[in-house]
XYZ file of N, CA, C and O in Angstrom:
568
model
N -38.337 56.986 4.481
C -36.547 56.803 4.465
C -36.550 55.672 5.617
O -35.602 54.896 5.269
N -36.829 55.919 6.746
C -36.383 54.717 7.782
C -37.243 53.249 7.239
O -36.277 52.443 7.584
N -38.213 53.433 6.602
C -38.712 51.876 5.982
C -37.766 51.271 4.993
O -37.729 50.245 5.046
N -37.091 52.208 4.021
C -36.344 51.839 3.186
C -35.007 51.115 3.783
O -34.594 50.233 3.426
N -34.654 51.963 4.816
C -33.418 51.374 5.660
C -33.614 50.128 6.227
O -32.918 49.145 6.083
N -34.680 49.974 6.776
C -35.246 48.703 7.566
C -35.245 47.860 6.402
O -35.105 46.495 6.762
N -35.854 48.103 5.239
C -36.111 47.019 4.336
C -34.880 46.431 3.714
O -34.570 45.221 3.600
N -33.693 47.240 3.581
C -32.628 46.624 3.262
C -31.602 46.257 4.236
O -30.783 45.290 4.447
N -31.618 46.823 5.429
C -30.641 46.792 6.510
C -30.981 45.489 7.111
O -29.894 44.938 7.672
N -32.208 45.073 7.615
C -32.470 44.146 8.325
C -32.036 42.500 7.579
O -31.408 41.925 8.044
N -32.448 42.401 6.248
C -32.051 41.411 5.915
C -30.339 41.126 5.741
O -29.767 40.270 5.652
N -30.043 42.350 5.386
C -28.439 42.438 5.331
C -27.676 41.893 6.798
O -26.894 41.368 6.837
N -28.253 42.610 7.685
C -28.077 42.090 9.154
C -28.200 40.697 9.404
O -27.355 40.122 9.940
N -29.163 40.249 8.971
C -29.455 38.568 8.952
C -28.452 38.009 8.325
O -27.854 36.878 8.799
N -28.289 38.456 6.878
C -27.521 37.492 6.018
C -25.840 37.502 6.790
O -25.194 36.519 6.898
N -25.411 38.618 7.373
C -24.173 39.011 8.064
C -23.984 37.944 9.177
O -23.182 37.305 9.428
N -24.927 37.927 10.187
C -25.204 37.096 11.364
C -25.033 35.235 10.808
O -24.353 34.874 11.648
N -25.702 35.197 9.748
C -25.742 33.759 9.202
C -24.353 33.102 8.858
O -23.982 32.049 8.794
N -23.824 34.347 8.249
C -22.356 33.902 7.305
C -21.211 33.915 8.310
O -20.226 33.274 8.079
N -21.450 34.545 9.298
C -20.296 34.832 10.355
C -19.738 33.351 10.958
O -18.398 33.026 10.816
N -20.571 32.459 11.240
C -19.780 31.341 11.770
C -19.181 30.656 10.463
O -18.170 29.808 10.667
N -19.494 30.490 9.461
C -18.988 29.956 8.164
C -17.803 30.568 7.903
O -16.702 29.731 7.533
N -17.465 31.670 7.897
C -16.369 32.501 7.843
C -15.449 32.277 8.997
O -13.897 32.327 8.501
N -15.969 31.794 10.142
C -14.965 31.779 11.132
C -14.602 30.277 11.483
O -14.476 30.150 12.880
N -14.386 29.605 10.624
C -14.002 28.081 10.864
C -12.415 28.366 11.730
O -11.689 28.892 11.097
N -12.569 27.524 12.488
C -11.291 27.292 13.473
C -10.212 26.235 13.101
O -10.728 25.132 12.562
N -9.200 26.658 13.076
C -8.108 25.762 12.814
C -7.908 24.790 13.644
O -7.930 25.104 14.896
N -7.669 23.413 13.415
C -7.670 22.518 14.315
C -6.295 22.297 14.971
O -6.126 21.225 15.566
N -5.326 23.212 14.754
C -4.080 22.819 15.023
C -3.002 23.204 13.914
O -3.603 23.595 12.787
N -2.060 23.001 14.133
C -0.812 23.103 13.046
C -1.013 22.361 11.934
O -1.728 21.245 12.135
N -0.623 22.572 10.749
C -0.790 22.013 9.537
C -0.484 20.335 9.649
O -0.798 19.509 8.984
N 0.675 19.929 10.390
C 0.957 18.560 10.543
C 0.088 17.756 11.446
O 0.078 16.562 11.222
N -0.860 18.328 12.109
C -1.682 17.515 13.021
C -2.607 16.602 12.353
O -2.994 16.888 11.487
N -2.376 15.291 12.825
C -3.362 14.369 12.234
C -3.013 12.976 11.825
O -1.679 12.565 12.505
N -3.706 12.108 11.164
C -3.179 10.799 10.664
C -3.012 10.651 9.432
O -3.991 11.319 8.689
N -1.996 10.051 9.101
C -1.397 9.898 7.588
C -1.259 8.435 7.251
O -0.673 7.621 7.992
N -1.981 8.137 6.289
C -1.778 6.843 5.642
C -0.580 6.878 4.593
O -0.686 7.708 3.499
N 0.422 6.199 4.742
C 1.684 6.308 3.764
C 2.001 4.731 3.368
O 1.595 3.692 3.824
N 2.752 5.033 2.152
C 3.334 3.675 1.378
C 4.946 3.905 1.700
O 5.308 5.083 1.155
N 5.430 2.862 2.413
C 6.914 2.861 2.533
C 7.481 1.959 1.273
O 7.043 0.595 1.411
N 8.577 2.600 0.697
C 9.261 1.806 -0.301
C 10.878 1.670 0.144
O 11.583 2.736 0.086
N 11.328 0.664 0.145
C 12.728 0.362 0.149
C 13.475 0.644 -1.111
O 13.005 0.748 -2.140
N 14.858 1.645 -0.712
C 15.533 1.708 -1.979
C 16.104 0.493 -2.265
O 15.937 -0.556 -2.139
N 17.023 0.575 -3.516
C 17.457 -0.611 -4.368
C 18.385 -1.336 -3.238
O 18.271 -2.746 -3.188
N 19.231 -0.795 -2.391
C 19.909 -1.438 -1.440
C 19.093 -2.333 -0.450
O 19.432 -3.532 -0.072
N 18.202 -1.655 0.060
C 17.388 -2.249 0.998
C 16.590 -3.515 0.488
O 16.629 -4.367 1.070
N 16.139 -3.140 -0.841
C 15.488 -4.128 -1.550
C 16.376 -5.689 -1.805
O 15.799 -6.602 -1.516
N 17.520 -5.051 -1.987
C 18.359 -6.427 -2.291
C 18.542 -7.311 -0.876
O 18.725 -8.375 -0.807
N 18.527 -6.428 0.500
C 18.552 -7.204 1.497
C 17.182 -7.737 1.927
O 16.939 -8.359 3.239
N 16.395 -7.753 0.910
C 14.874 -8.520 1.276
C 13.813 -7.566 1.764
O 12.573 -8.019 2.316
N 14.165 -6.363 1.874
C 12.797 -5.520 2.246
C 11.819 -5.260 1.365
O 12.445 -5.198 0.118
N 10.690 -5.190 1.872
C 9.444 -5.007 0.933
C 8.703 -3.824 1.329
O 8.690 -3.279 2.340
N 8.084 -3.101 0.276
C 7.142 -1.988 0.487
C 5.913 -2.431 1.401
O 5.620 -3.685 1.451
N 5.641 -1.641 2.000
C 4.575 -1.734 3.151
C 3.845 -0.553 3.436
O 3.976 0.636 2.959
N 2.682 -0.781 3.942
C 1.966 0.361 4.269
C 1.876 0.604 5.798
O 2.201 -0.064 6.608
N 1.812 2.106 6.191
C 1.941 2.290 7.420
C 0.961 3.509 7.798
O 0.394 4.165 7.049
N 0.514 3.685 9.190
C -0.102 4.999 9.553
C 1.081 5.795 10.484
O 1.480 5.227 11.255
N 0.902 7.142 10.027
C 1.955 7.977 10.983
C 0.708 8.852 11.601
O -0.246 9.158 10.858
N 1.130 9.353 13.008
C 0.264 10.221 13.630
C 1.289 11.273 14.027
O 2.444 10.842 14.723
N 0.761 12.485 13.674
C 1.492 13.600 14.125
C 0.740 14.663 14.834
O -0.250 15.092 14.523
N 0.717 14.487 16.176
C -0.210 15.267 16.823
C 0.517 15.995 18.381
O 1.130 15.196 18.968
N 0.145 17.123 18.486
C 0.850 18.024 19.797
C 2.234 17.555 20.262
O 2.600 17.267 21.123
N 3.141 17.659 18.901
C 4.524 17.384 19.029
C 4.922 15.904 19.300
O 6.108 15.553 19.437
N 3.870 15.186 19.320
C 4.442 13.624 19.226
C 4.277 12.693 17.965
O 3.182 12.935 17.250
N 5.058 12.042 17.458
C 5.186 11.445 16.266
C 5.127 9.977 16.567
O 5.697 9.423 17.612
N 4.262 9.159 15.990
C 4.105 7.711 16.267
C 4.130 6.939 14.743
O 3.252 7.443 13.945
N 4.615 5.880 14.596
C 4.302 4.916 13.569
C 3.718 3.607 13.979
O 4.416 2.981 14.859
N 2.545 3.349 13.664
C 1.816 2.360 14.106
C 2.623 1.025 13.587
O 2.583 0.051 14.141
N 3.097 0.946 12.317
C 3.833 -0.260 11.719
C 5.239 -0.443 12.370
O 5.460 -1.515 12.691
N 5.747 0.491 12.746
C 7.404 0.423 13.306
C 6.996 0.525 14.754
O 8.321 -0.093 15.445
N 6.058 0.502 15.327
C 5.807 0.234 16.890
C 6.044 -1.181 17.106
O 6.399 -1.644 18.420
N 5.735 -2.134 16.167
C 5.918 -3.503 16.477
C 7.347 -3.708 16.521
O 7.698 -5.042 16.984
N 8.149 -3.273 16.103
C 9.817 -3.407 16.345
C 10.161 -2.676 17.381
O 11.246 -2.655 17.646
N 9.419 -2.063 18.386
C 9.992 -1.598 19.684
C 10.112 -0.012 19.573
O 10.606 0.708 20.395
N 9.746 0.706 18.563
C 9.913 1.989 18.311
C 8.576 2.636 18.744
O 7.709 2.755 18.166
N 8.902 3.380 20.204
C 7.697 4.029 20.783
C 7.452 5.474 20.061
O 8.414 5.894 19.511
N 6.406 6.060 20.519
C 6.233 7.349 20.128
C 7.315 8.355 20.760
O 7.773 8.086 21.815
N 7.645 9.550 20.095
C 8.481 10.286 20.371
C 8.255 11.874 19.957
O 7.374 11.869 18.894
N 9.039 12.808 20.542
C 8.894 13.850 19.968
C 9.213 14.546 18.750
O 10.286 13.661 18.190
N 8.678 15.468 17.886
C 9.410 15.762 16.526
C 9.510 17.182 16.545
O 9.150 18.097 17.363
N 10.412 17.735 15.554
C 10.725 19.084 15.237
C 10.041 19.312 13.943
O 10.147 18.416 13.047
N 9.561 20.541 13.808
C 8.856 20.905 12.512
C 9.441 22.597 12.302
O 9.217 23.212 13.140
N 9.637 22.816 11.097
C 9.981 24.058 10.564
C 9.220 24.466 9.310
O 9.701 23.652 8.401
N 8.488 25.230 9.224
C 7.803 25.521 7.981
C 6.844 24.199 7.923
O 5.972 23.950 8.739
N 7.012 23.442 6.779
C 6.453 22.383 6.527
C 6.948 21.110 6.659
O 6.521 20.120 6.054
N 8.500 21.377 6.964
C 9.203 20.012 7.153
C 9.297 19.700 8.430
O 9.657 20.182 9.431
N 9.404 18.333 8.646
C 9.519 17.729 10.154
C 10.591 16.643 10.141
O 10.915 16.045 9.009
N 11.114 16.495 11.352
C 12.091 15.216 11.628
C 11.823 14.768 13.047
O 11.465 15.335 13.815
N 12.010 13.320 12.903
C 11.427 12.463 14.217
C 12.775 11.611 14.274
O 12.914 10.788 13.492
N 13.144 11.622 15.331
C 14.381 10.409 15.470
C 13.967 9.482 16.827
O 13.673 9.788 17.951
N 13.729 8.324 16.407
C 13.127 7.258 17.254
C 14.199 6.236 17.597
O 14.955 5.575 16.543
N 14.173 5.778 18.785
C 15.286 4.704 19.128
C 14.393 3.427 19.672
O 13.338 3.617 20.290
N 14.882 2.513 19.602
C 14.514 0.944 20.151
C 15.533 0.249 20.645
O 16.514 0.081 19.729
N 15.660 -0.249 21.958
C 16.725 -0.974 22.539
C 16.959 -2.118 21.571
O 18.229 -2.598 21.557
N 15.920 -2.623 20.981
C 16.290 -4.001 20.457
C 16.405 -3.914 18.870
O 17.012 -4.584 18.047
N 15.832 -2.563 18.133
C 15.838 -2.621 16.631
C 16.774 -1.622 16.245
O 16.797 -1.356 14.808
N 17.448 -0.620 16.989
C 18.323 0.371 16.285
C 17.450 1.759 16.273
O 17.011 1.776 17.464
N 17.905 2.753 15.214
C 17.464 3.947 15.384
C 16.727 4.157 13.930
O 17.109 3.549 12.968
N 15.658 5.111 14.091
C 14.766 5.403 13.059
C 14.930 6.931 12.642
O 14.898 7.668 13.782
N 15.120 7.326 11.623
C 15.034 8.869 11.474
C 14.163 9.290 10.260
O 14.230 8.751 9.083
N 12.995 9.710 10.707
C 12.012 10.176 9.748
C 12.010 11.621 9.483
O 12.385 12.261 10.189
N 12.114 11.968 8.317
C 12.052 13.294 7.630
C 11.053 13.284 6.643
O 10.828 12.359 5.869
N 10.255 14.356 6.401
C 9.298 14.649 5.630
C 8.840 15.935 5.457
O 9.167 17.064 6.152
N 8.142 16.216 4.239
C 7.439 17.422 4.056
C 5.988 17.307 4.061
O 5.128 16.389 3.075
N 5.146 18.113 4.564
C 3.406 18.348 4.517
C 3.096 19.247 3.633
O 3.560 20.658 3.813
N 2.474 18.796 2.646
C 1.742 19.717 1.701
C 0.282 19.836 1.780
O -0.183 18.896 0.830
N -0.373 20.535 2.407
C -2.000 20.373 2.484
C -2.231 19.044 3.136
O -1.891 18.728 4.155
N -2.997 18.161 2.240
C -3.247 16.783 2.914
C -2.288 15.698 2.099
O -2.470 14.511 2.146
N -0.960 16.181 1.833
C -0.497 15.133 1.254
C 1.207 15.265 2.182
O 1.444 16.376 2.775
N 1.590 14.090 2.089
C 2.905 14.030 3.268
C 3.969 13.120 2.085
O 3.556 11.888 1.398
N 5.218 13.285 2.354
C 6.317 12.601 1.413
C 7.578 12.557 2.418
O 7.780 13.841 3.013
N 8.509 11.534 2.264
C 9.765 11.883 2.763
C 10.724 10.501 2.981
O 10.599 9.831 2.051
N 11.635 10.733 3.677
C 12.586 9.761 3.657
C 12.636 9.085 5.079
O 12.385 9.615 6.091
N 13.046 7.822 5.131
C 13.064 7.030 6.406
C 14.560 6.417 6.263
O 14.803 5.619 5.446
N 15.189 6.623 7.367
C 16.735 5.833 7.337
C 16.342 5.129 8.694
O 16.346 5.507 9.831
N 16.896 3.824 8.626
C 16.884 2.993 9.506
C 18.300 2.256 9.916
O 19.094 1.707 8.952
N 18.956 2.850 10.867
C 20.457 2.087 11.221
C 19.816 1.015 12.416
O 19.720 1.340 13.576
N 20.288 0.053 11.831
C 20.100 -1.217 12.499
C 21.098 -1.225 13.727
O 22.185 -0.723 13.778
N 20.778 -2.350 14.859
C 21.642 -2.531 15.987
C 23.048 -2.642 15.354
O 23.846 -2.331 16.188
N 23.362 -3.442 14.617
C 24.893 -3.969 13.724
C 25.365 -2.649 13.047
O 26.397 -2.875 12.601
N 24.548 -1.695 12.821
C 25.314 -0.395 11.873
C 24.822 -0.309 10.616
O 25.194 0.667 10.087
N 24.187 -1.300 10.277
C 23.648 -1.365 8.898
C 22.502 -0.125 8.503
O 21.592 0.005 9.655
N 22.619 0.290 7.600
C 21.694 1.691 7.237
C 20.730 1.185 6.072
O 21.381 0.709 5.024
N 19.678 1.074 6.375
C 18.278 0.773 5.185
C 18.012 2.391 5.058
O 17.498 2.582 5.782
N 17.617 2.625 3.812
C 16.816 3.707 3.419
C 15.523 3.337 2.886
O 15.651 2.449 1.656
N 14.603 4.114 2.866
C 13.245 4.097 2.364
C 12.715 5.458 2.028
O 13.101 6.326 2.701
N 11.579 5.358 1.156
C 11.161 6.780 0.876
C 9.394 6.343 1.236
O 9.216 5.214 1.442
N 8.812 7.223 1.357
C 7.514 7.261 1.623
C 6.475 8.290 1.116
O 7.047 9.354 1.237
N 5.364 8.086 0.789
C 4.524 9.041 0.497
C 3.002 8.594 0.960
O 2.871 7.469 0.825
N 2.167 9.668 1.113
C 0.701 9.469 1.263
C 0.062 10.331 1.428
O 0.312 11.753 0.766
N -1.110 10.307 2.232
C -2.017 11.368 2.383
C -2.905 11.433 3.711
O -2.533 10.176 4.329
N -3.156 12.444 3.950
C -4.056 12.573 5.404
C -5.288 11.296 5.259
O -5.856 11.116 4.232
N -5.451 10.657 6.473
C -6.348 9.624 6.617
C -7.921 10.374 6.210
O -8.234 11.472 6.194
N -8.488 9.579 5.266
C -9.790 10.047 4.719
C -10.871 10.784 5.630
O -11.217 11.773 5.336
N -10.937 10.140 6.798
C -11.956 10.777 7.743
C -11.341 12.240 8.008
O -12.440 13.268 8.245
N -10.084 12.357 8.377
C -9.569 13.700 8.530
C -9.623 14.679 7.581
O -9.868 15.822 7.751
N -9.305 13.951 6.187
C -9.551 15.011 4.914
C -10.764 15.542 4.945
O -10.822 16.568 4.428
N -11.685 14.750 5.048
C -13.186 15.480 4.971
C -13.543 16.261 5.923
O -14.252 16.978 5.737
N -13.103 15.988 7.277
C -13.269 17.140 8.236
C -12.856 18.238 7.833
O -13.155 19.392 8.122
N -11.440 18.404 7.361
C -10.633 19.517 7.007
C -11.339 20.280 5.995
O -11.226 21.650 5.734
N -11.948 19.784 4.901
C -12.759 20.280 3.686
C -14.015 20.764 4.159
O -14.777 21.733 3.456
N -14.711 20.607 5.227
C -15.995 21.021 5.750
C -15.824 22.610 6.159
O -14.942 23.013 6.447
């Protein structure tokens, strides 16, 4: 009887020990954490004013939001708020006005709206969508 228990129990114990690390994958932070590649598209009114579609990289990490493309206009990293999967970031630039980024994150996808209130009070509106940067999406799938 003892031999039979050992014959079944030992392989089962080894299998359990090997499977535990795979089952215990640690989450690397909240769902929004990461780098996002997005395409920003102006609405019809902004397009009439000469605004063009562009590519950008957004970073949301540890409560800080950053847009690589808009940093060229003096928009520095700023804190953001998030509720469920929706976030808001309000960014100011002394020379370029204010940006309001609102978005929704769904797994490895991100989409939202960008409102730019220029120094003269003009409001330009854009939409954006994209996905988690490839290197991070691959890490999350492992």
